[in-house]
């Protein structure tokens, strides 16, 4: 779900912006930023739905401890706060897929 | 398998200071850290952030610059982006780095894995937009991001620091909801705490900055709930016998930090309940040696003391490890320890006051509040497990799966312990903690399959 700037940059990022695909949408995010931070700055809040109740979940601890920001990259479940943004990164929400 | 004198897990203040001293004493050191850059959470990304946002983050943060040189010290192998997922009592570490798993061996281990935010379950705390105050700091330090419409909830010095940093960054929080009571009981700690005047003066300075910026502070807040459709919309609370409501995008929670004991628990080291800090901590001697003689623990992971205390504790551990491995004579170790212990004692003097002044938010949890975020287990389900006769968190797992999700109990362990202890009228110590097992962080089957065998032969598919 997309919002107007939930987290805003206080300084212009000096890193070049690269193309990232998340859940089928394209974003231009600063290279080297964590994927979780990048998606928050792009206005996203929820990155997945929980397997138990289907509730939306977004980044919570940002330090690799809570496992709330799980995404899927190349078929592997990863923590979005522990993945760095790079050109061509393709990620999708972790967990149960629609229609499966 | 690569062999080292000392393996350090974590490149925060304790790990960095220990690495510098151990290397100076002639030890070969490997320092493994999950992040891409050293500094731990407290000095997160300090080298990159200092030039552009050093003034916002403050002097204490910039102190981290004095430590990170340890990653480039002689005889130190620094391994960033490395997740340790198994540790054996005899010093073998298994880890994943850049998608490849491997292992190494060290004569001594130093666990310097720091702290976690104390879990703060509230109605609605799983909604997207609710984060820890530490997470907001990480976003600011590492990515230069800040939330424009945030409410800070809880207690403790970090809450004020985050608020002030937001003010300096031009995005003051909408409000501070403070859960602690009046500082009456804790006043008995004050005379001693005055010896740690620097910390107290800093706290007063932060409060003055907040006042000047006109940030509204609600005190002795109760009945907090976070509401919204699919994301945070508002926070409701009671203060001065009145219900309030604030619309916001982000809620930042904090009521203290607790030792990250995942590694020390998985190693079956001895732990004790610390009533003052309201958490478990591994048992260590005054050099940081745990109940296993080759394993040391330094920094907040051994009990909360803060960043400067962590640095000194890391040094003490390095001195004793150097002595233990024949690289430092006893007299030299003791001589070096004198100023370090003095500095450490100065850091510890203010702790009892802080612990008493900013206790955890202790309002009884409603039955329908989620306590285990991963498995979405509520307080009521934990209480039901107690009613069925569960005396500890491990038994309760079988009834409700609390603690069995991917975070492995990091954000529910203390809550489940407390709920069971309260329901059973037992002590936290007797109630106990989750029995943690490796892997302490996830590892894929693919990574395991491509690991080198101990004899150096690559496994074939």
JSON list of N, CA and C in Angstrom, two decimals, chain A residues 29-65:
[
{"chain": "A", "resi": 29, "resn": "UNK", "atom": "N", "xyz": [15.51, 3.75, -6.24]},
{"chain": "A", "resi": 29, "resn": "UNK", "atom": "CA", "xyz": [15.97, 3.85, -4.86]},
{"chain": "A", "resi": 29, "resn": "UNK", "atom": "C", "xyz": [17.48, 4.06, -4.81]},
{"chain": "A", "resi": 30, "resn": "UNK", "atom": "N", "xyz": [17.96, 4.76, -3.77]},
{"chain": "A", "resi": 30, "resn": "UNK", "atom": "CA", "xyz": [19.40, 5.00, -3.67]},
{"chain": "A", "resi": 30, "resn": "UNK", "atom": "C", "xyz": [20.17, 3.68, -3.49]},
{"chain": "A", "resi": 31, "resn": "UNK", "atom": "N", "xyz": [21.17, 3.50, -4.33]},
{"chain": "A", "resi": 31, "resn": "UNK", "atom": "CA", "xyz": [22.00, 2.31, -4.28]},
{"chain": "A", "resi": 31, "resn": "UNK", "atom": "C", "xyz": [22.64, 2.20, -2.89]},
{"chain": "A", "resi": 32, "resn": "UNK", "atom": "N", "xyz": [22.70, 1.01, -2.32]},
{"chain": "A", "resi": 32, "resn": "UNK", "atom": "CA", "xyz": [23.37, 0.79, -1.04]},
{"chain": "A", "resi": 32, "resn": "UNK", "atom": "C", "xyz": [22.47, 1.01, 0.17]},
{"chain": "A", "resi": 33, "resn": "UNK", "atom": "N", "xyz": [21.32, 1.66, -0.02]},
{"chain": "A", "resi": 33, "resn": "UNK", "atom": "CA", "xyz": [20.37, 1.80, 1.09]},
{"chain": "A", "resi": 33, "resn": "UNK", "atom": "C", "xyz": [19.78, 0.41, 1.36]},
{"chain": "A", "resi": 34, "resn": "UNK", "atom": "N", "xyz": [19.35, 0.16, 2.60]},
{"chain": "A", "resi": 34, "resn": "UNK", "atom": "CA", "xyz": [18.71, -1.14, 2.82]},
{"chain": "A", "resi": 34, "resn": "UNK", "atom": "C", "xyz": [17.38, -1.14, 2.07]},
{"chain": "A", "resi": 35, "resn": "UNK", "atom": "N", "xyz": [16.98, -2.31, 1.61]},
{"chain": "A", "resi": 35, "resn": "UNK", "atom": "CA", "xyz": [15.74, -2.39, 0.83]},
{"chain": "A", "resi": 35, "resn": "UNK", "atom": "C", "xyz": [14.56, -1.92, 1.68]},
{"chain": "A", "resi": 36, "resn": "UNK", "atom": "N", "xyz": [14.57, -2.25, 2.97]},
{"chain": "A", "resi": 36, "resn": "UNK", "atom": "CA", "xyz": [13.47, -1.82, 3.85]},
{"chain": "A", "resi": 36, "resn": "UNK", "atom": "C", "xyz": [13.40, -0.30, 3.93]},
{"chain": "A", "resi": 37, "resn": "UNK", "atom": "N", "xyz": [14.55, 0.35, 4.13]},
{"chain": "A", "resi": 37, "resn": "UNK", "atom": "CA", "xyz": [14.59, 1.82, 4.21]},
{"chain": "A", "resi": 37, "resn": "UNK", "atom": "C", "xyz": [14.15, 2.41, 2.87]},
{"chain": "A", "resi": 38, "resn": "UNK", "atom": "N", "xyz": [14.64, 1.83, 1.78]},
{"chain": "A", "resi": 38, "resn": "UNK", "atom": "CA", "xyz": [14.31, 2.34, 0.45]},
{"chain": "A", "resi": 38, "resn": "UNK", "atom": "C", "xyz": [12.81, 2.28, 0.19]},
{"chain": "A", "resi": 39, "resn": "UNK", "atom": "N", "xyz": [12.18, 1.17, 0.54]},
{"chain": "A", "resi": 39, "resn": "UNK", "atom": "CA", "xyz": [10.74, 1.02, 0.29]},
{"chain": "A", "resi": 39, "resn": "UNK", "atom": "C", "xyz": [9.93, 1.93, 1.21]},
{"chain": "A", "resi": 40, "resn": "UNK", "atom": "N", "xyz": [10.40, 2.13, 2.45]},
{"chain": "A", "resi": 40, "resn": "UNK", "atom": "CA", "xyz": [9.73, 3.09, 3.35]},
{"chain": "A", "resi": 40, "resn": "UNK", "atom": "C", "xyz": [9.80, 4.49, 2.75]},
{"chain": "A", "resi": 41, "resn": "UNK", "atom": "N", "xyz": [10.97, 4.85, 2.20]},
{"chain": "A", "resi": 41, "resn": "UNK", "atom": "CA", "xyz": [11.13, 6.20, 1.63]},
{"chain": "A", "resi": 41, "resn": "UNK", "atom": "C", "xyz": [10.29, 6.36, 0.37]},
{"chain": "A", "resi": 42, "resn": "UNK", "atom": "N", "xyz": [9.96, 5.24, -0.27]},
{"chain": "A", "resi": 42, "resn": "UNK", "atom": "CA", "xyz": [9.12, 5.28, -1.46]},
{"chain": "A", "resi": 42, "resn": "UNK", "atom": "C", "xyz": [7.63, 5.32, -1.09]},
{"chain": "A", "resi": 43, "resn": "UNK", "atom": "N", "xyz": [7.34, 5.29, 0.21]},
{"chain": "A", "resi": 43, "resn": "UNK", "atom": "CA", "xyz": [5.96, 5.44, 0.65]},
{"chain": "A", "resi": 43, "resn": "UNK", "atom": "C", "xyz": [5.28, 4.13, 1.03]},
{"chain": "A", "resi": 44, "resn": "UNK", "atom": "N", "xyz": [6.00, 3.02, 0.91]},
{"chain": "A", "resi": 44, "resn": "UNK", "atom": "CA", "xyz": [5.38, 1.74, 1.30]},
{"chain": "A", "resi": 44, "resn": "UNK", "atom": "C", "xyz": [5.40, 1.58, 2.81]},
{"chain": "A", "resi": 45, "resn": "UNK", "atom": "N", "xyz": [4.46, 0.83, 3.31]},
{"chain": "A", "resi": 45, "resn": "UNK", "atom": "CA", "xyz": [4.45, 0.53, 4.74]},
{"chain": "A", "resi": 45, "resn": "UNK", "atom": "C", "xyz": [4.43, -0.97, 4.97]},
{"chain": "A", "resi": 46, "resn": "UNK", "atom": "N", "xyz": [3.49, -1.62, 4.33]},
{"chain": "A", "resi": 46, "resn": "UNK", "atom": "CA", "xyz": [3.38, -3.06, 4.49]},
{"chain": "A", "resi": 46, "resn": "UNK", "atom": "C", "xyz": [4.23, -3.73, 3.42]},
{"chain": "A", "resi": 47, "resn": "UNK", "atom": "N", "xyz": [5.03, -4.72, 3.81]},
{"chain": "A", "resi": 47, "resn": "UNK", "atom": "CA", "xyz": [5.84, -5.43, 2.83]},
{"chain": "A", "resi": 47, "resn": "UNK", "atom": "C", "xyz": [5.33, -6.85, 2.60]},
{"chain": "A", "resi": 48, "resn": "UNK", "atom": "N", "xyz": [4.44, -7.32, 3.45]},
{"chain": "A", "resi": 48, "resn": "UNK", "atom": "CA", "xyz": [3.94, -8.69, 3.30]},
{"chain": "A", "resi": 48, "resn": "UNK", "atom": "C", "xyz": [2.69, -8.87, 4.14]},
{"chain": "A", "resi": 49, "resn": "UNK", "atom": "N", "xyz": [2.06, -10.03, 4.00]},
{"chain": "A", "resi": 49, "resn": "UNK", "atom": "CA", "xyz": [0.97, -10.41, 4.87]},
{"chain": "A", "resi": 49, "resn": "UNK", "atom": "C", "xyz": [1.40, -11.62, 5.67]},
{"chain": "A", "resi": 50, "resn": "UNK", "atom": "N", "xyz": [0.95, -11.70, 6.92]},
{"chain": "A", "resi": 50, "resn": "UNK", "atom": "CA", "xyz": [1.41, -12.81, 7.77]},
{"chain": "A", "resi": 50, "resn": "UNK", "atom": "C", "xyz": [0.76, -14.11, 7.34]},
{"chain": "A", "resi": 51, "resn": "UNK", "atom": "N", "xyz": [1.48, -15.23, 7.50]},
{"chain": "A", "resi": 51, "resn": "UNK", "atom": "CA", "xyz": [0.90, -16.53, 7.13]},
{"chain": "A", "resi": 51, "resn": "UNK", "atom": "C", "xyz": [-0.23, -16.96, 8.06]},
{"chain": "A", "resi": 52, "resn": "UNK", "atom": "N", "xyz": [-0.26, -16.46, 9.30]},
{"chain": "A", "resi": 52, "resn": "UNK", "atom": "CA", "xyz": [-1.27, -16.91, 10.26]},
{"chain": "A", "resi": 52, "resn": "UNK", "atom": "C", "xyz": [-2.63, -16.26, 9.99]},
{"chain": "A", "resi": 53, "resn": "UNK", "atom": "N", "xyz": [-2.67, -14.90, 9.97]},
{"chain": "A", "resi": 53, "resn": "UNK", "atom": "CA", "xyz": [-3.96, -14.23, 9.85]},
{"chain": "A", "resi": 53, "resn": "UNK", "atom": "C", "xyz": [-4.09, -13.38, 8.59]},
{"chain": "A", "resi": 54, "resn": "UNK", "atom": "N", "xyz": [-3.00, -13.28, 7.81]},
{"chain": "A", "resi": 54, "resn": "UNK", "atom": "CA", "xyz": [-3.04, -12.44, 6.62]},
{"chain": "A", "resi": 54, "resn": "UNK", "atom": "C", "xyz": [-2.95, -10.95, 6.94]},
{"chain": "A", "resi": 55, "resn": "UNK", "atom": "N", "xyz": [-2.54, -10.62, 8.15]},
{"chain": "A", "resi": 55, "resn": "UNK", "atom": "CA", "xyz": [-2.41, -9.20, 8.54]},
{"chain": "A", "resi": 55, "resn": "UNK", "atom": "C", "xyz": [-1.20, -8.58, 7.85]},
{"chain": "A", "resi": 56, "resn": "UNK", "atom": "N", "xyz": [-1.31, -7.30, 7.46]},
{"chain": "A", "resi": 56, "resn": "UNK", "atom": "CA", "xyz": [-0.16, -6.65, 6.83]},
{"chain": "A", "resi": 56, "resn": "UNK", "atom": "C", "xyz": [0.96, -6.40, 7.84]},
{"chain": "A", "resi": 57, "resn": "UNK", "atom": "N", "xyz": [2.21, -6.48, 7.36]},
{"chain": "A", "resi": 57, "resn": "UNK", "atom": "CA", "xyz": [3.37, -6.23, 8.23]},
{"chain": "A", "resi": 57, "resn": "UNK", "atom": "C", "xyz": [4.40, -5.40, 7.50]},
{"chain": "A", "resi": 58, "resn": "UNK", "atom": "N", "xyz": [5.03, -4.50, 8.23]},
{"chain": "A", "resi": 58, "resn": "UNK", "atom": "CA", "xyz": [6.10, -3.69, 7.67]},
{"chain": "A", "resi": 58, "resn": "UNK", "atom": "C", "xyz": [7.34, -3.78, 8.53]},
{"chain": "A", "resi": 59, "resn": "UNK", "atom": "N", "xyz": [8.39, -3.06, 8.15]},
{"chain": "A", "resi": 59, "resn": "UNK", "atom": "CA", "xyz": [9.62, -3.07, 8.95]},
{"chain": "A", "resi": 59, "resn": "UNK", "atom": "C", "xyz": [9.33, -2.62, 10.38]},
{"chain": "A", "resi": 60, "resn": "UNK", "atom": "N", "xyz": [9.98, -3.27, 11.35]},
{"chain": "A", "resi": 60, "resn": "UNK", "atom": "CA", "xyz": [9.74, -2.96, 12.76]},
{"chain": "A", "resi": 60, "resn": "UNK", "atom": "C", "xyz": [11.04, -2.61, 13.50]},
{"chain": "A", "resi": 61, "resn": "UNK", "atom": "N", "xyz": [12.05, -3.47, 13.41]},
{"chain": "A", "resi": 61, "resn": "UNK", "atom": "CA", "xyz": [13.27, -3.22, 14.21]},
{"chain": "A", "resi": 61, "resn": "UNK", "atom": "C", "xyz": [14.42, -2.66, 13.39]},
{"chain": "A", "resi": 62, "resn": "UNK", "atom": "N", "xyz": [14.44, -2.89, 12.09]},
{"chain": "A", "resi": 62, "resn": "UNK", "atom": "CA", "xyz": [15.47, -2.39, 11.17]},
{"chain": "A", "resi": 62, "resn": "UNK", "atom": "C", "xyz": [16.88, -2.91, 11.49]},
{"chain": "A", "resi": 63, "resn": "UNK", "atom": "N", "xyz": [16.99, -3.94, 12.33]},
{"chain": "A", "resi": 63, "resn": "UNK", "atom": "CA", "xyz": [18.33, -4.43, 12.67]},
{"chain": "A", "resi": 63, "resn": "UNK", "atom": "C", "xyz": [18.44, -5.95, 12.58]},
{"chain": "A", "resi": 64, "resn": "UNK", "atom": "N", "xyz": [17.58, -6.54, 11.79]},
{"chain": "A", "resi": 64, "resn": "UNK", "atom": "CA", "xyz": [17.73, -7.96, 11.52]},
{"chain": "A", "resi": 64, "resn": "UNK", "atom": "C", "xyz": [17.27, -8.87, 12.64]},
{"chain": "A", "resi": 65, "resn": "UNK", "atom": "N", "xyz": [16.49, -8.36, 13.60]},
{"chain": "A", "resi": 65, "resn": "UNK", "atom": "CA", "xyz": [16.12, -9.18, 14.74]},
{"chain": "A", "resi": 65, "resn": "UNK", "atom": "C", "xyz": [14.65, -9.63, 14.72]}
]
